[in-house]
Coordinates of C-alpha atoms in Angstrom, one line a residue:
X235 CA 13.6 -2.8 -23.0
X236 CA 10.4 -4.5 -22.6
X237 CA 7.3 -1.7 -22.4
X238 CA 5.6 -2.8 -19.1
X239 CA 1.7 -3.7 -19.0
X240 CA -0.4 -1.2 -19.0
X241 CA -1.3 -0.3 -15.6
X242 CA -5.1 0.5 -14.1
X243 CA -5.7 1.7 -10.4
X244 CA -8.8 1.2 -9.1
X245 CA -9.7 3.4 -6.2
X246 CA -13.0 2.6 -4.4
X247 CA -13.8 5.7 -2.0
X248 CA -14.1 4.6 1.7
X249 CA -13.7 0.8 0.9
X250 CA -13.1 -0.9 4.4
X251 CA -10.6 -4.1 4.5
X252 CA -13.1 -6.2 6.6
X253 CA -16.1 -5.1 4.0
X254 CA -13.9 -6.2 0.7
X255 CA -13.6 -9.5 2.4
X256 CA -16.8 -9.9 3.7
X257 CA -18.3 -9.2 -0.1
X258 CA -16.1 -11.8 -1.4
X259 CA -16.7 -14.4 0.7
X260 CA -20.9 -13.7 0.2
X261 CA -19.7 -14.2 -3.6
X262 CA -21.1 -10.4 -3.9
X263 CA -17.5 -9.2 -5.7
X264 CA -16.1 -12.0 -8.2
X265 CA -13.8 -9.3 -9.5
X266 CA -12.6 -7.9 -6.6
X267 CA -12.2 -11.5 -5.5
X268 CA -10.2 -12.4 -8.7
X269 CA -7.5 -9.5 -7.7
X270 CA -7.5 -10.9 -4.2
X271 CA -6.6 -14.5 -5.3
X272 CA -4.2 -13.4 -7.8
X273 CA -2.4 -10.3 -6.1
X274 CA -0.8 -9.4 -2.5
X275 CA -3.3 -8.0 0.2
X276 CA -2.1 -5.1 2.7
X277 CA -5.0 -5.0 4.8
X278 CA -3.6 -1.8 6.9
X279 CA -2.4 0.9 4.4
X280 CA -2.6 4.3 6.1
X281 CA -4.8 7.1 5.1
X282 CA -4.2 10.7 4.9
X283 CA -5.0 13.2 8.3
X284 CA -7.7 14.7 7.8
X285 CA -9.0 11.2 6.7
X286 CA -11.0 13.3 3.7
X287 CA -11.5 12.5 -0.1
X288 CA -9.6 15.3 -1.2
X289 CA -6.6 15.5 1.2
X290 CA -6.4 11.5 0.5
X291 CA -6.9 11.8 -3.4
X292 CA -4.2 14.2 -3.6
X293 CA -1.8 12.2 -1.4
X294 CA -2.7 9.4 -3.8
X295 CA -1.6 11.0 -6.8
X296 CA 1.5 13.1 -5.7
X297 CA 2.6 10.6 -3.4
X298 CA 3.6 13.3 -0.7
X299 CA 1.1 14.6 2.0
X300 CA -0.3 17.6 3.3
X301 CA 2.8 19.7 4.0
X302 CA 3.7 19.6 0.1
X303 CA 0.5 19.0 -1.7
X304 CA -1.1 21.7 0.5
X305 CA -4.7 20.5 0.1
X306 CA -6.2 20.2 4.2
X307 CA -9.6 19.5 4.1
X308 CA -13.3 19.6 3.0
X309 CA -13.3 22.8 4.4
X310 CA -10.2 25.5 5.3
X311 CA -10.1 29.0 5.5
X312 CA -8.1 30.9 2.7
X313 CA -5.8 33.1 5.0
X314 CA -5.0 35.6 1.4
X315 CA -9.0 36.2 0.1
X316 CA -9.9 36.1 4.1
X317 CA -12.7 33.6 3.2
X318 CA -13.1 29.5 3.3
X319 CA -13.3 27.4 0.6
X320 CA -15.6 24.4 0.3
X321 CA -15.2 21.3 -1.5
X322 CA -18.4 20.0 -1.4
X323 CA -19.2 18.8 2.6
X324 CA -22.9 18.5 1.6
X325 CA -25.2 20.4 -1.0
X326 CA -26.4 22.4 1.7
X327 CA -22.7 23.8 2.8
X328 CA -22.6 24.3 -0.8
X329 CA -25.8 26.7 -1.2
X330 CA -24.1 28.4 2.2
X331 CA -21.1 29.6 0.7
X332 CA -22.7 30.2 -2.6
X333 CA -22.8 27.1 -5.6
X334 CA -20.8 28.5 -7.9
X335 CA -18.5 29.8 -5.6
X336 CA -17.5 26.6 -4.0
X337 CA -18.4 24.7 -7.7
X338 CA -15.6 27.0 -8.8
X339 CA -13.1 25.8 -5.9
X340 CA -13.9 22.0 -6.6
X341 CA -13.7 22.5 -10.2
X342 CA -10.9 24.9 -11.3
X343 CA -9.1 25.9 -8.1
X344 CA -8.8 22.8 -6.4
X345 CA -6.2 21.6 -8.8
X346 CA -5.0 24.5 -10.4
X347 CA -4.7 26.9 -7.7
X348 CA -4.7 25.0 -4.3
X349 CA -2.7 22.3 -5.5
X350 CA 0.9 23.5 -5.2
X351 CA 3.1 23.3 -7.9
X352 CA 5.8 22.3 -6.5
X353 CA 5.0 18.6 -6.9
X354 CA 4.1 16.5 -9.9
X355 CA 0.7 14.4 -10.0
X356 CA 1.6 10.9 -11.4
X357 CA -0.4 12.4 -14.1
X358 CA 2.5 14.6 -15.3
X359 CA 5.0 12.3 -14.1
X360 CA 3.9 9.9 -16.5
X361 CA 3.6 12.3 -19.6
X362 CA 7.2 13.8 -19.2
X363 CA 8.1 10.1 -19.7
X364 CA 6.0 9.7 -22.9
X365 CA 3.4 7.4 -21.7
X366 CA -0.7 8.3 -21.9
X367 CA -2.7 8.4 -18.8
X368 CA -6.3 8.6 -18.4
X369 CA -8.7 9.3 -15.4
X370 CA -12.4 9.0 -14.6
X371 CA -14.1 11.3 -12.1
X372 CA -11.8 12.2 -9.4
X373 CA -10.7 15.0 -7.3
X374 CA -7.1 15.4 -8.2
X375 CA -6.7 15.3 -11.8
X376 CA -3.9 17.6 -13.1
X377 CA -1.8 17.3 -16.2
X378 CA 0.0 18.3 -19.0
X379 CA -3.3 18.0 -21.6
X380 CA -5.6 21.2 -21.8
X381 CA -9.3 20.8 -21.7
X382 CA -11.8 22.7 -23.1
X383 CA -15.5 23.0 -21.7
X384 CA -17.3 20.0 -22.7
X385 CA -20.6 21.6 -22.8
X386 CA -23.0 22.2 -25.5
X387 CA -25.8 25.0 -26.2
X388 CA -27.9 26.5 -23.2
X389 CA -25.9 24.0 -21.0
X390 CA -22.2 25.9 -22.2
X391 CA -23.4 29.3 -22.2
X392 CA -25.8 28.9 -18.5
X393 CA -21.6 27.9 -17.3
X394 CA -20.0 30.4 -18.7
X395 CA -22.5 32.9 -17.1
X396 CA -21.5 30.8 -13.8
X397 CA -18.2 31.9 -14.7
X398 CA -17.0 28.1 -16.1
X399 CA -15.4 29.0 -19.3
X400 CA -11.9 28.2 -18.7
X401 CA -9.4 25.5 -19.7
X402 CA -8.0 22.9 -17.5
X403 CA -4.7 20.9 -17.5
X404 CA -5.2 16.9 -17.0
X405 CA -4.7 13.6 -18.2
X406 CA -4.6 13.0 -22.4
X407 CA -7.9 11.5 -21.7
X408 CA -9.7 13.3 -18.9
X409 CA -13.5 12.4 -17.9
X410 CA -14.6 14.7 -15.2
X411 CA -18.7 14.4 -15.4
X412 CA -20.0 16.3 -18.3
X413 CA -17.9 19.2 -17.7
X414 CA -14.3 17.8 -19.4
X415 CA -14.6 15.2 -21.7
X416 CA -11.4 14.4 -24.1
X417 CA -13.6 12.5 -26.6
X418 CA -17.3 12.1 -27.0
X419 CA -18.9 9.1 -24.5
X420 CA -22.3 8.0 -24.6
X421 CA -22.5 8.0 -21.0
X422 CA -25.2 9.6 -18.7
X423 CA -24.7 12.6 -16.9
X424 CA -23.6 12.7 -13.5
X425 CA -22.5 15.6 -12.0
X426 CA -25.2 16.6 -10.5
X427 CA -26.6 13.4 -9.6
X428 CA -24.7 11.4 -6.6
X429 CA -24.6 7.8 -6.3
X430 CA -24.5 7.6 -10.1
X431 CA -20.5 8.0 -10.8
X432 CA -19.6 4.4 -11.0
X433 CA -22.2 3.6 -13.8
X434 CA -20.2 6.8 -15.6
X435 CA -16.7 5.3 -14.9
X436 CA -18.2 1.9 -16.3
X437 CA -19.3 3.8 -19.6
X438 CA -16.3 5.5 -19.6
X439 CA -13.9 2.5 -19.4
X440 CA -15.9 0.5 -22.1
X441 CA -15.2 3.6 -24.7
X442 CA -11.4 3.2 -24.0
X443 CA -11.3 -0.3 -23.9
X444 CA -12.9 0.2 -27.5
X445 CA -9.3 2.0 -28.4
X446 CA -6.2 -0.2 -26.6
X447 CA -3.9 2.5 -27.2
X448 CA -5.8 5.0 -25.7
X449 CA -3.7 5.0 -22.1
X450 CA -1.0 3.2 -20.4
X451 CA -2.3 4.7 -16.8
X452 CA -5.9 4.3 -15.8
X453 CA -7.1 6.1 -12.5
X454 CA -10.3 4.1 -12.6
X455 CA -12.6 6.2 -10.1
X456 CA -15.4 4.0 -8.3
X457 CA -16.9 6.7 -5.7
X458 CA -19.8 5.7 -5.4
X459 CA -19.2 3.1 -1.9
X460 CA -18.5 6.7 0.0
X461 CA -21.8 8.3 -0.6
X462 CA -23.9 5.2 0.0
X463 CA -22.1 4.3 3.5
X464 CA -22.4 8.1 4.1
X465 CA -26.6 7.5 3.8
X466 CA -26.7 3.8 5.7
X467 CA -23.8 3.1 7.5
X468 CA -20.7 1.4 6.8
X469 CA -22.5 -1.7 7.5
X470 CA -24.2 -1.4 4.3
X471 CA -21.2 -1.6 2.7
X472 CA -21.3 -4.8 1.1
X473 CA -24.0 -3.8 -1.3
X474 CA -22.3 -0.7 -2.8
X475 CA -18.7 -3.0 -2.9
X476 CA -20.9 -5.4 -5.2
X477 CA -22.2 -2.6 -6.8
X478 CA -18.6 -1.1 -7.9
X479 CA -17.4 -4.9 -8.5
X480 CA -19.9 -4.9 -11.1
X481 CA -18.5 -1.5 -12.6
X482 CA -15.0 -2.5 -12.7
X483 CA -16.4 -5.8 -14.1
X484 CA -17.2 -4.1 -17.5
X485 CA -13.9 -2.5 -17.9
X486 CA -12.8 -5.9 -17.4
X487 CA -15.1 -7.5 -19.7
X488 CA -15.0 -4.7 -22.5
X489 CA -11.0 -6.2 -22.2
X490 CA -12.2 -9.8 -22.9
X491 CA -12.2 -11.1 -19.6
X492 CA -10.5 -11.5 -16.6
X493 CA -7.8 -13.5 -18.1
X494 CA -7.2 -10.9 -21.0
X495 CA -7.3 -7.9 -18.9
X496 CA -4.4 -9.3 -16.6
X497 CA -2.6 -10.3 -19.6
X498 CA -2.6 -6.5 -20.4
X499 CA -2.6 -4.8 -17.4
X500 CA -1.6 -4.5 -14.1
X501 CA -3.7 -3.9 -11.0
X502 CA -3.9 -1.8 -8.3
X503 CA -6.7 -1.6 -6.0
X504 CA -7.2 0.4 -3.2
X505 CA -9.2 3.4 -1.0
X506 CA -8.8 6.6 0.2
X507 CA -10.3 6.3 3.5
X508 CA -12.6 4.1 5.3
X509 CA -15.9 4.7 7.5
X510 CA -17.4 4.4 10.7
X511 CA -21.0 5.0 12.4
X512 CA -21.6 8.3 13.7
X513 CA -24.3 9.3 16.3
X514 CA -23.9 12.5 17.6
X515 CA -23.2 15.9 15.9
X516 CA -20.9 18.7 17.3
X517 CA -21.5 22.0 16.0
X518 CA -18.4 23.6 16.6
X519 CA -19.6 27.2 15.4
X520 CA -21.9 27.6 17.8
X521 CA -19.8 25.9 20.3
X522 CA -17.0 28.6 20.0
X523 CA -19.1 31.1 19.0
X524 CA -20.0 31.5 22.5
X525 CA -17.2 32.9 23.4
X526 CA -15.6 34.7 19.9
X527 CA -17.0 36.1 16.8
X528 CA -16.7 33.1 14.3
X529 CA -16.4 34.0 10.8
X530 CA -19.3 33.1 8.7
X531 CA -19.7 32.0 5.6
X532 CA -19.5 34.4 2.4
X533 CA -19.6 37.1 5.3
X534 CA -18.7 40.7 3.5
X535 CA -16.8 41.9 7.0
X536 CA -14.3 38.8 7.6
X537 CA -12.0 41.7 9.3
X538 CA -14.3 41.2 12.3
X539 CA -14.2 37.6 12.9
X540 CA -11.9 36.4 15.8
X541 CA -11.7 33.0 14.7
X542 CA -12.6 31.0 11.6
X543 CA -13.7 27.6 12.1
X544 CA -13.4 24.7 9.2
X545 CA -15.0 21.3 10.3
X546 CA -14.1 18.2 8.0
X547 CA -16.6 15.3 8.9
X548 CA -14.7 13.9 12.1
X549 CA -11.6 16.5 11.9
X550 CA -11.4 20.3 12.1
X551 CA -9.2 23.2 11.8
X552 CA -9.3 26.3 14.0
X553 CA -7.7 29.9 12.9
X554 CA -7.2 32.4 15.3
X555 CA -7.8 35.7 13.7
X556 CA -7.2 38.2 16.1
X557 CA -4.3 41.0 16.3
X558 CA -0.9 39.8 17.7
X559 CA -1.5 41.2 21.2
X560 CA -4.3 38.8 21.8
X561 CA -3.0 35.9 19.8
X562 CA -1.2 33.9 22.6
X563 CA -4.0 34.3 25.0
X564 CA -7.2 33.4 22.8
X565 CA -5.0 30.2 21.4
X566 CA -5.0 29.1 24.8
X567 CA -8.1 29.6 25.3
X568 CA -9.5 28.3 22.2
X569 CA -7.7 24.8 23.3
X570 CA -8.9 24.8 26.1
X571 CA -12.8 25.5 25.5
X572 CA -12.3 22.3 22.3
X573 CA -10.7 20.0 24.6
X574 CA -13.4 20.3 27.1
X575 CA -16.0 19.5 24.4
X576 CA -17.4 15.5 24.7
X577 CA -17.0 15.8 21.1
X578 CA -13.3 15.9 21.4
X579 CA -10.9 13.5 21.2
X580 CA -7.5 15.2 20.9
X581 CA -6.0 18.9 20.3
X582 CA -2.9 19.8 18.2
X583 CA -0.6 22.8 17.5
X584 CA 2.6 24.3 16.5
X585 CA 4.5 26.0 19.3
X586 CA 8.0 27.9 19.1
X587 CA 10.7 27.6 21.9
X588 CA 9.3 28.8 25.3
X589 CA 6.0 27.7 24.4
X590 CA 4.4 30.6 21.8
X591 CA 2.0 29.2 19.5
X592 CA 2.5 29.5 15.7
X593 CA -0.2 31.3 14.5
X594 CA 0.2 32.3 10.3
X595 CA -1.0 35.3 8.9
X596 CA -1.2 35.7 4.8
X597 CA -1.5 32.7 3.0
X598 CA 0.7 30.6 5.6
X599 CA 3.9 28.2 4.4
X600 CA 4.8 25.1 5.0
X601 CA 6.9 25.1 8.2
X602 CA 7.6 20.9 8.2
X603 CA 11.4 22.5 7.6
X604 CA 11.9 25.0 10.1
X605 CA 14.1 24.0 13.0
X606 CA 12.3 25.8 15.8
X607 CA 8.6 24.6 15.3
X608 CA 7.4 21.5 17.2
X609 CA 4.1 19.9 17.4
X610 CA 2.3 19.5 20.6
X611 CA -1.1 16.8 21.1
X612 CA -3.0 17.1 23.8
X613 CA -5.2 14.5 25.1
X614 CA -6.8 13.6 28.2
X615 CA -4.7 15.8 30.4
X616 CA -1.4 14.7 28.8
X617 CA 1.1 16.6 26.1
X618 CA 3.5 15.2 24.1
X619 CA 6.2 17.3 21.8
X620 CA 7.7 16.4 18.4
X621 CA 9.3 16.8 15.5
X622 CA 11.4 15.1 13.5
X623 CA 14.7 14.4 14.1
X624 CA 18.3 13.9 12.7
X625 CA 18.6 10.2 11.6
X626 CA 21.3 8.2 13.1
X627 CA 21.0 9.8 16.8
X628 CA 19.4 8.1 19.6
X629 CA 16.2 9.1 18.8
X630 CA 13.1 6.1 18.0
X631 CA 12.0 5.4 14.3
X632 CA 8.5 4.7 13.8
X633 CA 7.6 1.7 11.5
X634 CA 8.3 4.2 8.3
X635 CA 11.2 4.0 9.8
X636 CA 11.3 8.4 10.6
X637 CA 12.9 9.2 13.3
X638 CA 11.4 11.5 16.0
X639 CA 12.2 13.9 18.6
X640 CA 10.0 12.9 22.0
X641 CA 9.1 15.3 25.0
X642 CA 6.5 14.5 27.6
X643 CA 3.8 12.1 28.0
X644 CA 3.9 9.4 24.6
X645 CA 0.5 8.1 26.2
X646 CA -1.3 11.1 24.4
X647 CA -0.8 9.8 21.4
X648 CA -1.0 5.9 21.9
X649 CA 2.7 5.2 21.5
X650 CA 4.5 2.4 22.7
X651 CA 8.2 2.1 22.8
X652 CA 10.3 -0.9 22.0
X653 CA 13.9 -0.7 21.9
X654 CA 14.5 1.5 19.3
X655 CA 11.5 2.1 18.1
X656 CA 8.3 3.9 18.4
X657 CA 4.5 3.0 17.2
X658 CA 1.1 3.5 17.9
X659 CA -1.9 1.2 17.4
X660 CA -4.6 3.6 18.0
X661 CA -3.6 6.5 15.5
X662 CA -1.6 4.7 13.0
X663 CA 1.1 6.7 11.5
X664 CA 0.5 9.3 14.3
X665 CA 3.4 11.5 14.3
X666 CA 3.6 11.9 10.5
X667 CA 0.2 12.3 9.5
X668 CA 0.0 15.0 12.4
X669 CA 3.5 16.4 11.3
X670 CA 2.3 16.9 7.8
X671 CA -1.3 17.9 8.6
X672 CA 0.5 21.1 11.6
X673 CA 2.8 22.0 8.9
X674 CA 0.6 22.7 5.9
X675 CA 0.3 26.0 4.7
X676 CA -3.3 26.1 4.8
X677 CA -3.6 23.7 8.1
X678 CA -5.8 25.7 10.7
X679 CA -3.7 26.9 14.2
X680 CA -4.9 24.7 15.9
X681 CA -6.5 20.9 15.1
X682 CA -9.1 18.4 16.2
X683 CA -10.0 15.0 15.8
X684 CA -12.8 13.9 16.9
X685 CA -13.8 10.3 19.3
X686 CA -15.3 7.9 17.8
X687 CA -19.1 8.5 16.8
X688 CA -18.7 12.2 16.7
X689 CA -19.0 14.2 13.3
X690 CA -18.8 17.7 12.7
X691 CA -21.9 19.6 12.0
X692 CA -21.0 21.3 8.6
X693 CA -21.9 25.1 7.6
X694 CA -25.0 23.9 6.2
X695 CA -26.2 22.9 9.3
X696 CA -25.5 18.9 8.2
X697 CA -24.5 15.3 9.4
X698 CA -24.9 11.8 8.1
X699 CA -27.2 11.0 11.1
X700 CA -27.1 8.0 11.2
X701 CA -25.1 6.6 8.3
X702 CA -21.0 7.1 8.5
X703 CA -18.4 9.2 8.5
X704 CA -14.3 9.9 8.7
X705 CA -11.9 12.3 9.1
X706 CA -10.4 11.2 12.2
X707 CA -6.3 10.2 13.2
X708 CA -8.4 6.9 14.8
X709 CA -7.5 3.5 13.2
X710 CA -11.0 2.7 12.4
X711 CA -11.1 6.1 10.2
X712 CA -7.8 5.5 8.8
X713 CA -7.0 1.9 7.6
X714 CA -7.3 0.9 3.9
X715 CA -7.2 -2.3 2.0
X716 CA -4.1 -2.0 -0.4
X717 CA -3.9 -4.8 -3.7
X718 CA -1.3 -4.9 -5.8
X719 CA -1.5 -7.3 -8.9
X720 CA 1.1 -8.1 -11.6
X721 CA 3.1 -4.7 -11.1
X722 CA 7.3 -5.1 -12.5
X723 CA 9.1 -6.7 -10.4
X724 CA 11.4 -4.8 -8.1
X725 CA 8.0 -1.8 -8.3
X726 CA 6.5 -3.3 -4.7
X727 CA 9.1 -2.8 -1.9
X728 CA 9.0 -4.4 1.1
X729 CA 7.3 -1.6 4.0
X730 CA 6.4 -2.4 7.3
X731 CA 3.7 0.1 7.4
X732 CA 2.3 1.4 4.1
X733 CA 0.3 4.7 3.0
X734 CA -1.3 6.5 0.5
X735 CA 1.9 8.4 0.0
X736 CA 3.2 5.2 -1.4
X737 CA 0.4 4.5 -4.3
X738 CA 1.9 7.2 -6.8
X739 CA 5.4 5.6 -6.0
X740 CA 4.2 2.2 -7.4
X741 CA 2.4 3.9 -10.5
X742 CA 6.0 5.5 -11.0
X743 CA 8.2 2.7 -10.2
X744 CA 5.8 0.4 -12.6
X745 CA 6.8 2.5 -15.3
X746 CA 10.1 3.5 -14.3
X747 CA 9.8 6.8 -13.7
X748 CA 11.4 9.1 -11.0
X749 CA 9.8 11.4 -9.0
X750 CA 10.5 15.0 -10.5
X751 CA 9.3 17.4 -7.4
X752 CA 8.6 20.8 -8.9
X753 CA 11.3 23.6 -8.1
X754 CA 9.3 27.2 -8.3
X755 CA 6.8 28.1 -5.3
X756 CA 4.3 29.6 -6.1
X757 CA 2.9 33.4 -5.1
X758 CA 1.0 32.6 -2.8
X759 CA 3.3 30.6 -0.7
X760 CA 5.8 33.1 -0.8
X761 CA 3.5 35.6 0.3
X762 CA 3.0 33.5 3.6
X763 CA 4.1 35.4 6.9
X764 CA 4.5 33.8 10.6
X765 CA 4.3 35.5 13.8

């Protein structure tokens, strides 16, 4: 059998469809342009709910969502150690919760800890099958390889003070800053110094390009798009698209060339999430903390707290902490007091028959199984109830072609019915990206999203005032160019609606491989209770 090309996906954080185009046709992003001309353009591929780097990168490479990969957002509250974690909202929720506290979380337990186990990143996929993968900076990078500390002199022993000493599992070649380095790069430091991961990536590819055999499978991380639309505006865009065209242009050119590069590889070319303007903070804290006592963060009595409150840019989740006697009565009320904020767009929960709320205690489980839990949305006055239902019934398909159970008003969540079938224009994806976001184990009781312009103060007290944002089940927060260039045939299927779920299918069908879903949960999931 012929051994495919080798395959590079190129994943530009918060690249907007309209923005790609509009840098090609200003000639700002030849490359980019040369994968446009040459490959197939989906200009709508969904993004994960909450629309956030990490829950999208891990939906990228374990090709399920939230209710299996268990990752929820920038910010969620650990139901188990009674505390949130923080991947990085902004340097100042950092220093809140403490910097190597939630260094530790992005680092380490992000991917070896939150990250369940019962699913395989594309990263192991690929390495059961006996082919080499490699990955520059990116969220989600577990593997089979182990890693030691990359650090030298002061630098090693000032992290292992920090409590960075351990191992980690990736990629055969693994590039995560200057902490995890499989080989020695002469590449510039960045982990401490956003805006700059691109050039890194750039260095990075040029060293492997040096050694052809050095991967099959290159996540080629451009992230740098995301924290410059986060300063100016989406907008801006077009400058930071021409800035990571001319990053992916060296991996190209270290290859020979366009030409060459295509003659060995296979393209695909994509985003996690896109962006939109934001102009008014919500401070849901303070909001809520009004009314209950919201935990804070690294408080040292989190047995007092009422509720615990995780905002994720344009998205949050809500826990309600009290004892069981109260719990129906303060979820109420919590939905009520966020629905009537300005800030709000819509409201969503679990409910049980007659109407009680799910509300987890311990570490949670996933509950997209259970045959009594529905979701409910709320917006504007209306409710609509679903869940998934048996296929071949009467019940509409959406354009995944899932099948849903429908009670109540469809209007509050945009959907339109035709014949059969069931879709929404305004919150692409709707009822499965809410489905999986309810049903995560670490998904708050109850969930926001925000309308449009609104983000979520974060617990450092900060927003991209005027710059952009995401998070939201919106459209504009959610759609994603998707290019695909040279992949084996029969590895892109025809999809009416596509999402990030789908890129680590393409990686896997490019080289043949199956999907092999982990089998053992871990403790902490079977630890989880519900009440």
């Amino acid at each position: 059998m012929r051994a495919p090309r080798k395959l590079c996906l190129v994943m530009v954080d918060s690249l907007r469809t309209d923005k790609l185009e509009l840098a090609v046709a200003e000639g700002k992003a030849p490359h980019f342009a040369e994968l446009l001309a040459r490959g197939e353009l989906t200009r709508d591929c969904v993004s994960a709910f909450p629309s956030v780097t990490p829950v999208c990168c891990a939906e990228i490479v374990t090709g399920v969502a939230a209710d299996r990969h268990w990752i929820s957002g920038m910010n969620w509250y650990h139901r188990v150690e009674r505390r949130y974690v923080e991947y990085g909202s902004s340097f100042e929720a950092t220093r809140a919760f403490g910097l190597f506290r939630a260094t530790y979380d992005v680092v380490y337990n992000m991917n070896m800890g939150h990250l369940s186990r019962e699913v395989d990143t594309v990263f192991e996929s690929l390495a059961d099958a006996g082919h080499r993968t490699a990955c520059t900076p990116f969220l989600i990078y577990r593997g089979r390889t182990r890693h030691e500390l990359g650090l030298d002199g002061l630098l090693k022993k000032g992290a292992a003070a920090a409590g960075f000493r351990h191992a980690v599992y990736g990629p055969e070649e693994l590039f995560y800053a200057e902490l995890f380095n499989s080989r020695p790069v002469p590449c510039k430091p960045t982990l401490a110094r956003p805006g700059t991961r691109d050039e890194f990536s750039a260095c990075v590819g040029r060293e492997l390009a040096a050694d052809p055999s050095s991967y099959d499978f290159l996540l080629f991380s451009l992230p740098d798009n995301d924290y410059h639309a986060h300063r100016f505006g989406p907008g801006a865009m077009v400058a930071s698209i021409a800035h990571a065209d001319r990053c992916f242009g060296e991996l190209v050119g270290a290859w020979g060339g366009m030409d060459r590069f295509l003659d060995r590889h296979a393209v695909i070319l994509m985003a996690d999430h896109a962006q939109t303007d934001v102009t008014r903070p919500i401070d849901l804290g303070a909001e809520l903390g009004r009314e209950w006592r919201v935990l804070q963060p690294s408080s040292d009595q989190p047995e007092l707290a009422e509720l615990a409150v995780s905002p994720t840019a344009r998205a949050a989740n809500l826990y309600v902490l009290v004892d069981e006697a109260r719990r129906a009565a303060v979820h109420e009320r919590v939905r009520e007091r966020a629905a009537a904020l300005p800030a709000t767009d819509l409201v969503a929960w679990l409910e049980r028959p007659g109407g009680e709320p799910c509300v987890r205690e311990g570490s949670g489980s996933p509950l997209h199984r259970d045959p009594e839990v529905r979701a409910v949305v709320a917006r504007g006055g209306r409710e609509l109830r679903f869940r998934p239902a048996r296929a071949g019934g009467k019940a509409p398909a959406d354009p995944r072609g899932c099948v849903w159970e429908l009670d109540g008003e469809p209007a509050a969540l945009g959907l339109e019915r035709a014949g059969g079938r069931v879709s929404s224009e305004r919150y692409p994806d709707g009822l499965g990206r809410l489905w999986a976001a309810l049903t995560a184990p670490h998904a708050g009781d109850i969930v926001l999203s925000l309308e449009a312009g609104w983000e979520c103060v974060d617990w450092g007290g900060t927003w991209h005032a005027g710059g952009g944002s995401h998070g939201s089940l919106l459209r504009e927060d959610s759609l994603v160019p998707l290019v695909t260039v040279g992949l084996e045939p029969g590895a892109v299927p025809d999809r009416e609606q596509w999402r990030l779920t789908d890129a680590a299918a393409l990686v896997r069908a490019h080289f043949g491989v199956d999907e092999a879903p982990r089998v053992t949960a871990s403790p902490s999931d079977r630890a989880g209770a519900l009440r």
